[in-house]
């Protein structure tokens, strides 16, 4: 298509390729799981993606996806893979797991309250650039992070922020928790690897005591 497009389905939805030219967007609503096929010809190419399901998960992990901005609403886990870098404009997951992967650019986030992350667990992988999820309304509990550049996480979850593992190489890792402690997994294989760590817990303590950090 050459303009913004919308598709609604009352059941589960399998995407077999979306190409929206001119920087326009695609909005997809479903009543069940939203998935996509593998292979370059079945990827999503669009200026923006809004994916919403009222009952189920969203799994859009085609490695050739090229989306400028994305937002998700689901009652199950959400997994999204992109190849050019994208802006996350919101993820509401009802306490589930959000997995974000990008192989070709930065992962950043909109600043409005509607752009925040609401999830229990966050898996974040950026193989080429930086990851900046610094929306001041984000709420998640557990994070696993791997990036090839400076990375920033901002969290308001009342239970604090638990770092399962984080590897940013020689780059900087910035962590902010406004309503709880910042802690981490103490097993050696889950240590933090970073050139520098800047951690702020404005209403809690910071315990990053893994001996292998």
CSV table of N, CA, C and O in Angstrom, one decimal, residues 117-212:
chain,number,residue,atom,x,y,z
A,117,UNK,N,6.3,1.3,28.8
A,117,UNK,CA,6.3,-0.2,28.9
A,117,UNK,C,5.6,-0.6,30.1
A,117,UNK,O,5.9,-0.2,31.2
A,118,UNK,N,4.6,-1.5,30.0
A,118,UNK,CA,4.0,-2.1,31.2
A,118,UNK,C,4.1,-3.6,31.0
A,118,UNK,O,3.4,-4.2,30.2
A,119,UNK,N,5.0,-4.2,31.6
A,119,UNK,CA,5.3,-5.7,31.5
A,119,UNK,C,6.0,-6.2,32.7
A,119,UNK,O,6.5,-5.4,33.6
A,120,UNK,N,6.0,-7.5,32.9
A,120,UNK,CA,6.7,-8.1,34.0
A,120,UNK,C,8.2,-8.3,33.7
A,120,UNK,O,9.1,-7.9,34.5
A,121,UNK,N,8.5,-8.8,32.5
A,121,UNK,CA,9.9,-9.2,32.2
A,121,UNK,C,10.2,-8.5,30.8
A,121,UNK,O,9.4,-8.5,29.9
A,122,UNK,N,11.5,-8.0,30.7
A,122,UNK,CA,11.9,-7.4,29.5
A,122,UNK,C,13.2,-8.0,29.1
A,122,UNK,O,14.2,-8.1,29.8
A,123,UNK,N,13.2,-8.5,27.8
A,123,UNK,CA,14.4,-9.0,27.2
A,123,UNK,C,14.8,-8.1,26.1
A,123,UNK,O,14.0,-7.8,25.2
A,124,UNK,N,16.0,-7.5,26.1
A,124,UNK,CA,16.3,-6.5,25.2
A,124,UNK,C,17.7,-6.8,24.5
A,124,UNK,O,18.7,-7.0,25.2
A,125,UNK,N,17.7,-6.9,23.2
A,125,UNK,CA,18.9,-7.2,22.5
A,125,UNK,C,19.1,-6.2,21.3
A,125,UNK,O,18.2,-6.1,20.5
A,126,UNK,N,20.2,-5.5,21.3
A,126,UNK,CA,20.5,-4.6,20.2
A,126,UNK,C,22.0,-4.9,19.8
A,126,UNK,O,22.9,-4.6,20.5
A,127,UNK,N,22.1,-5.6,18.7
A,127,UNK,CA,23.4,-6.2,18.3
A,127,UNK,C,24.3,-5.1,17.7
A,127,UNK,O,25.5,-5.4,17.5
A,128,UNK,N,23.8,-4.0,17.3
A,128,UNK,CA,24.7,-3.0,16.6
A,128,UNK,C,24.8,-1.6,17.2
A,128,UNK,O,25.7,-0.9,16.9
A,129,UNK,N,23.8,-1.2,18.0
A,129,UNK,CA,23.8,0.2,18.5
A,129,UNK,C,23.3,0.3,19.9
A,129,UNK,O,23.5,-0.6,20.7
A,130,UNK,N,22.8,1.4,20.3
A,130,UNK,CA,22.4,1.7,21.7
A,130,UNK,C,20.9,1.4,21.9
A,130,UNK,O,20.1,1.3,21.0
A,131,UNK,N,20.6,1.2,23.2
A,131,UNK,CA,19.2,1.0,23.6
A,131,UNK,C,18.9,2.0,24.7
A,131,UNK,O,19.6,2.1,25.7
A,132,UNK,N,17.9,2.8,24.4
A,132,UNK,CA,17.5,3.8,25.4
A,132,UNK,C,16.0,3.7,25.7
A,132,UNK,O,15.2,4.2,24.9
A,133,UNK,N,15.6,3.1,26.8
A,133,UNK,CA,14.2,2.9,27.2
A,133,UNK,C,14.1,3.7,28.5
A,133,UNK,O,14.1,3.2,29.6
A,134,UNK,N,13.9,5.0,28.3
A,134,UNK,CA,14.0,6.0,29.4
A,134,UNK,C,12.7,6.7,29.7
A,134,UNK,O,12.7,7.8,30.3
A,135,UNK,N,11.6,6.1,29.2
A,135,UNK,CA,10.3,6.7,29.5
A,135,UNK,C,10.0,6.7,31.0
A,135,UNK,O,10.2,5.6,31.6
A,136,UNK,N,9.7,7.8,31.6
A,136,UNK,CA,9.6,7.9,33.0
A,136,UNK,C,8.3,7.3,33.6
A,136,UNK,O,8.0,7.3,34.8
A,137,UNK,N,7.5,6.6,32.7
A,137,UNK,CA,6.3,5.8,33.2
A,137,UNK,C,6.5,4.3,33.0
A,137,UNK,O,5.6,3.6,33.3
A,138,UNK,N,7.7,3.9,32.6
A,138,UNK,CA,7.9,2.5,32.4
A,138,UNK,C,7.7,1.7,33.7
A,138,UNK,O,8.0,2.2,34.8
A,139,UNK,N,7.2,0.5,33.6
A,139,UNK,CA,7.0,-0.4,34.8
A,139,UNK,C,7.3,-1.8,34.4
A,139,UNK,O,6.5,-2.4,33.6
A,140,UNK,N,8.4,-2.3,34.8
A,140,UNK,CA,8.8,-3.8,34.6
A,140,UNK,C,9.6,-4.2,35.8
A,140,UNK,O,10.1,-3.4,36.5
A,141,UNK,N,9.7,-5.5,35.9
A,141,UNK,CA,10.4,-6.1,37.1
A,141,UNK,C,11.7,-6.6,36.9
A,141,UNK,O,12.7,-6.4,37.6
A,142,UNK,N,11.9,-7.4,35.8
A,142,UNK,CA,13.1,-8.2,35.5
A,142,UNK,C,13.6,-7.8,34.1
A,142,UNK,O,12.8,-7.8,33.2
A,143,UNK,N,14.9,-7.6,34.0
A,143,UNK,CA,15.5,-7.2,32.7
A,143,UNK,C,16.7,-8.1,32.4
A,143,UNK,O,17.6,-8.4,33.2
A,144,UNK,N,16.7,-8.6,31.1
A,144,UNK,CA,17.9,-9.2,30.5
A,144,UNK,C,18.3,-8.3,29.3
A,144,UNK,O,17.5,-8.1,28.5
A,145,UNK,N,19.5,-7.8,29.3
A,145,UNK,CA,19.9,-6.8,28.4
A,145,UNK,C,21.3,-7.2,27.7
A,145,UNK,O,22.2,-7.6,28.3
A,146,UNK,N,21.3,-7.1,26.4
A,146,UNK,CA,22.5,-7.2,25.6
A,146,UNK,C,22.5,-6.2,24.5
A,146,UNK,O,21.6,-6.1,23.7
A,147,UNK,N,23.6,-5.4,24.5
A,147,UNK,CA,23.6,-4.3,23.5
A,147,UNK,C,25.1,-4.0,23.1
A,147,UNK,O,26.0,-4.4,23.9
A,148,UNK,N,25.3,-3.3,22.0
A,148,UNK,CA,26.6,-3.0,21.5
A,148,UNK,C,26.9,-1.5,21.7
A,148,UNK,O,27.8,-1.0,21.0
A,149,UNK,N,26.2,-0.8,22.6
A,149,UNK,CA,26.4,0.6,22.8
A,149,UNK,C,25.8,1.0,24.2
A,149,UNK,O,25.3,0.1,24.9
A,150,UNK,N,25.9,2.2,24.5
A,150,UNK,CA,25.4,2.7,25.7
A,150,UNK,C,23.9,2.4,25.9
A,150,UNK,O,23.1,2.5,24.9
A,151,UNK,N,23.5,2.0,27.1
A,151,UNK,CA,22.1,1.5,27.3
A,151,UNK,C,21.5,2.2,28.5
A,151,UNK,O,22.2,2.3,29.5
A,152,UNK,N,20.3,2.6,28.4
A,152,UNK,CA,19.6,3.3,29.5
A,152,UNK,C,18.2,2.6,29.8
A,152,UNK,O,17.5,2.4,28.9
A,153,UNK,N,17.9,2.4,31.1
A,153,UNK,CA,16.6,1.8,31.5
A,153,UNK,C,16.1,2.7,32.6
A,153,UNK,O,16.8,3.0,33.6
A,154,UNK,N,14.8,3.0,32.5
A,154,UNK,CA,14.1,3.8,33.6
A,154,UNK,C,12.9,3.0,34.0
A,154,UNK,O,12.1,2.6,33.1
A,155,UNK,N,12.7,2.8,35.3
A,155,UNK,CA,11.7,1.9,35.8
A,155,UNK,C,11.0,2.5,37.0
A,155,UNK,O,11.6,3.1,37.9
A,156,UNK,N,9.6,2.4,37.0
A,156,UNK,CA,8.9,2.9,38.2
A,156,UNK,C,8.1,1.8,38.9
A,156,UNK,O,7.3,2.1,39.7
A,157,UNK,N,8.5,0.6,38.7
A,157,UNK,CA,7.8,-0.6,39.3
A,157,UNK,C,8.0,-0.5,40.8
A,157,UNK,O,9.1,-0.3,41.3
A,158,UNK,N,6.9,-0.7,41.5
A,158,UNK,CA,6.9,-0.7,43.0
A,158,UNK,C,7.8,-1.7,43.6
A,158,UNK,O,8.3,-1.6,44.7
A,159,UNK,N,8.0,-2.8,42.9
A,159,UNK,CA,8.9,-3.9,43.4
A,159,UNK,C,10.3,-3.7,43.1
A,159,UNK,O,11.2,-4.6,43.4
A,160,UNK,N,10.7,-2.6,42.4
A,160,UNK,CA,12.1,-2.4,42.1
A,160,UNK,C,12.5,-3.0,40.7
A,160,UNK,O,11.7,-3.6,40.0
A,161,UNK,N,13.8,-2.9,40.5
A,161,UNK,CA,14.3,-3.4,39.2
A,161,UNK,C,15.3,-4.5,39.5
A,161,UNK,O,16.3,-4.3,40.2
A,162,UNK,N,15.1,-5.7,38.9
A,162,UNK,CA,16.0,-6.8,39.0
A,162,UNK,C,16.7,-7.1,37.7
A,162,UNK,O,16.1,-7.3,36.7
A,163,UNK,N,18.0,-7.0,37.7
A,163,UNK,CA,18.9,-7.3,36.6
A,163,UNK,C,19.2,-8.7,36.5
A,163,UNK,O,20.0,-9.2,37.3
A,164,UNK,N,18.6,-9.4,35.6
A,164,UNK,CA,18.9,-10.9,35.4
A,164,UNK,C,20.3,-11.0,34.9
A,164,UNK,O,21.2,-11.7,35.4
A,165,UNK,N,20.6,-10.2,33.8
A,165,UNK,CA,22.0,-10.1,33.3
A,165,UNK,C,22.0,-8.9,32.4
A,165,UNK,O,21.0,-8.5,31.8
A,166,UNK,N,23.2,-8.3,32.2
A,166,UNK,CA,23.4,-7.2,31.3
A,166,UNK,C,24.8,-7.2,30.7
A,166,UNK,O,25.8,-7.2,31.5
A,167,UNK,N,24.9,-7.1,29.4
A,167,UNK,CA,26.2,-7.0,28.7
A,167,UNK,C,26.1,-5.9,27.7
A,167,UNK,O,25.4,-6.1,26.7
A,168,UNK,N,26.9,-4.9,27.9
A,168,UNK,CA,27.0,-3.8,27.0
A,168,UNK,C,28.4,-3.6,26.5
A,168,UNK,O,28.8,-2.5,26.0
A,169,UNK,N,29.2,-4.6,26.7
A,169,UNK,CA,30.6,-4.5,26.3
A,169,UNK,C,31.4,-3.4,27.1
A,169,UNK,O,31.3,-3.4,28.3
A,170,UNK,N,32.1,-2.5,26.4
A,170,UNK,CA,32.8,-1.4,27.0
A,170,UNK,C,32.0,-0.2,27.1
A,170,UNK,O,32.5,0.9,27.5
A,171,UNK,N,30.7,-0.2,26.8
A,171,UNK,CA,29.8,0.9,26.9
A,171,UNK,C,29.2,1.1,28.2
A,171,UNK,O,29.5,0.4,29.2
A,172,UNK,N,28.4,2.2,28.4
A,172,UNK,CA,27.8,2.5,29.7
A,172,UNK,C,26.4,2.0,29.9
A,172,UNK,O,25.6,2.0,28.9
A,173,UNK,N,26.1,1.6,31.1
A,173,UNK,CA,24.8,1.1,31.5
A,173,UNK,C,24.3,2.1,32.5
A,173,UNK,O,24.9,2.3,33.6
A,174,UNK,N,23.1,2.7,32.2
A,174,UNK,CA,22.5,3.6,33.2
A,174,UNK,C,21.1,3.0,33.6
A,174,UNK,O,20.3,2.7,32.8
A,175,UNK,N,21.0,2.9,34.9
A,175,UNK,CA,19.8,2.3,35.5
A,175,UNK,C,19.1,3.2,36.5
A,175,UNK,O,19.8,3.8,37.3
A,176,UNK,N,17.8,3.4,36.3
A,176,UNK,CA,17.1,4.3,37.3
A,176,UNK,C,15.8,3.6,37.7
A,176,UNK,O,15.1,3.1,36.9
A,177,UNK,N,15.7,3.5,39.0
A,177,UNK,CA,14.5,2.9,39.6
A,177,UNK,C,13.9,3.9,40.6
A,177,UNK,O,14.6,4.4,41.5
A,178,UNK,N,12.6,4.3,40.5
A,178,UNK,CA,12.1,5.4,41.3
A,178,UNK,C,11.3,4.9,42.5
A,178,UNK,O,11.0,5.7,43.4
A,179,UNK,N,10.9,3.6,42.5
A,179,UNK,CA,10.0,3.2,43.6
A,179,UNK,C,10.4,1.9,44.3
A,179,UNK,O,9.7,1.3,45.0
A,180,UNK,N,11.7,1.5,44.0
A,180,UNK,CA,12.1,0.3,44.7
A,180,UNK,C,13.6,0.1,44.5
A,180,UNK,O,14.3,1.0,44.1
A,181,UNK,N,14.1,-1.1,45.0
A,181,UNK,CA,15.6,-1.4,44.9
A,181,UNK,C,16.0,-1.8,43.5
A,181,UNK,O,15.2,-2.2,42.7
A,182,UNK,N,17.3,-1.6,43.3
A,182,UNK,CA,17.9,-2.2,42.1
A,182,UNK,C,18.8,-3.4,42.6
A,182,UNK,O,19.7,-3.2,43.4
A,183,UNK,N,18.5,-4.6,42.1
A,183,UNK,CA,19.3,-5.8,42.5
A,183,UNK,C,19.6,-6.6,41.3
A,183,UNK,O,19.3,-6.2,40.2
A,184,UNK,N,20.4,-7.7,41.5
A,184,UNK,CA,20.8,-8.5,40.4
A,184,UNK,C,20.9,-9.9,40.8
A,184,UNK,O,21.0,-10.3,41.9
A,185,UNK,N,20.9,-10.8,39.7
A,185,UNK,CA,21.2,-12.2,39.9
A,185,UNK,C,22.6,-12.4,40.3
A,185,UNK,O,23.5,-11.7,39.7
A,186,UNK,N,22.9,-13.2,41.3
A,186,UNK,CA,24.3,-13.3,41.8
A,186,UNK,C,25.1,-14.4,41.2
A,186,UNK,O,26.3,-14.6,41.5
A,187,UNK,N,24.5,-15.3,40.3
A,187,UNK,CA,25.2,-16.3,39.7
A,187,UNK,C,26.3,-15.7,38.7
A,187,UNK,O,26.0,-14.7,38.0
A,188,UNK,N,27.4,-16.4,38.6
A,188,UNK,CA,28.5,-15.8,37.8
A,188,UNK,C,28.2,-15.6,36.4
A,188,UNK,O,28.6,-14.6,35.8
A,189,UNK,N,27.3,-16.5,35.8
A,189,UNK,CA,27.0,-16.4,34.4
A,189,UNK,C,26.0,-15.3,34.1
A,189,UNK,O,25.7,-15.0,32.9
A,190,UNK,N,25.5,-14.6,35.2
A,190,UNK,CA,24.5,-13.5,35.0
A,190,UNK,C,25.1,-12.2,35.4
A,190,UNK,O,24.3,-11.2,35.7
A,191,UNK,N,26.4,-12.0,35.4
A,191,UNK,CA,27.0,-10.8,35.8
A,191,UNK,C,26.8,-9.7,34.8
A,191,UNK,O,26.3,-9.8,33.7
A,192,UNK,N,27.0,-8.4,35.3
A,192,UNK,CA,27.0,-7.2,34.5
A,192,UNK,C,28.3,-7.0,33.8
A,192,UNK,O,29.4,-7.0,34.5
A,193,UNK,N,28.3,-6.8,32.5
A,193,UNK,CA,29.6,-6.4,31.8
A,193,UNK,C,29.3,-5.1,31.2
A,193,UNK,O,28.4,-4.9,30.3
A,194,UNK,N,30.1,-4.1,31.6
A,194,UNK,CA,30.0,-2.7,31.1
A,194,UNK,C,31.2,-1.9,31.3
A,194,UNK,O,32.0,-2.3,32.2
A,195,UNK,N,31.5,-0.9,30.5
A,195,UNK,CA,32.6,0.0,30.8
A,195,UNK,C,32.3,0.9,32.0
A,195,UNK,O,33.2,1.3,32.7
A,196,UNK,N,31.0,1.2,32.2
A,196,UNK,CA,30.7,2.0,33.4
A,196,UNK,C,29.2,1.7,33.7
A,196,UNK,O,28.4,1.4,32.8
A,197,UNK,N,28.9,1.8,35.0
A,197,UNK,CA,27.5,1.6,35.5
A,197,UNK,C,27.1,2.8,36.3
A,197,UNK,O,27.8,3.2,37.2
A,198,UNK,N,26.0,3.4,35.9
A,198,UNK,CA,25.4,4.5,36.6
A,198,UNK,C,24.0,4.1,37.1
A,198,UNK,O,23.1,3.9,36.3
A,199,UNK,N,23.9,3.9,38.4
A,199,UNK,CA,22.6,3.4,39.0
A,199,UNK,C,22.1,4.4,40.0
A,199,UNK,O,22.8,4.9,40.9
A,200,UNK,N,20.7,4.6,39.9
A,200,UNK,CA,20.1,5.5,40.8
A,200,UNK,C,18.8,4.8,41.3
A,200,UNK,O,17.9,4.4,40.4
A,201,UNK,N,18.6,4.7,42.6
A,201,UNK,CA,17.4,4.2,43.2
A,201,UNK,C,16.9,5.3,44.1
A,201,UNK,O,17.4,5.4,45.3
A,202,UNK,N,15.9,6.1,43.7
A,202,UNK,CA,15.5,7.3,44.4
A,202,UNK,C,14.7,7.0,45.7
A,202,UNK,O,14.6,7.8,46.6
A,203,UNK,N,14.2,5.8,45.7
A,203,UNK,CA,13.4,5.4,46.9
A,203,UNK,C,13.7,3.9,47.3
A,203,UNK,O,12.8,3.2,47.8
A,204,UNK,N,15.0,3.6,47.2
A,204,UNK,CA,15.4,2.2,47.6
A,204,UNK,C,16.9,2.1,47.6
A,204,UNK,O,17.6,3.1,47.5
A,205,UNK,N,17.3,0.9,47.7
A,205,UNK,CA,18.8,0.6,47.8
A,205,UNK,C,19.3,0.0,46.5
A,205,UNK,O,18.5,-0.4,45.6
A,206,UNK,N,20.6,0.0,46.4
A,206,UNK,CA,21.2,-0.6,45.2
A,206,UNK,C,22.2,-1.7,45.6
A,206,UNK,O,23.1,-1.5,46.4
A,207,UNK,N,21.9,-2.9,45.2
A,207,UNK,CA,22.8,-4.1,45.5
A,207,UNK,C,23.1,-4.8,44.2
A,207,UNK,O,22.4,-5.7,43.7
A,208,UNK,N,24.3,-4.5,43.7
A,208,UNK,CA,24.8,-5.1,42.5
A,208,UNK,C,26.1,-5.9,43.0
A,208,UNK,O,27.2,-5.5,42.8
A,209,UNK,N,25.8,-7.0,43.6
A,209,UNK,CA,26.9,-7.7,44.4
A,209,UNK,C,27.4,-9.0,43.7
A,209,UNK,O,28.0,-9.8,44.4
A,210,UNK,N,27.1,-9.1,42.4
A,210,UNK,CA,27.6,-10.3,41.7
A,210,UNK,C,29.2,-10.2,41.6
A,210,UNK,O,29.7,-9.2,41.1
A,211,UNK,N,29.9,-11.2,42.2
A,211,UNK,CA,31.3,-11.2,42.2
A,211,UNK,C,32.0,-11.2,40.8
A,211,UNK,O,33.2,-10.8,40.7
A,212,UNK,N,31.2,-11.5,39.8
A,212,UNK,CA,31.8,-11.6,38.4
A,212,UNK,C,31.5,-10.3,37.6
A,212,UNK,O,31.8,-10.3,36.4
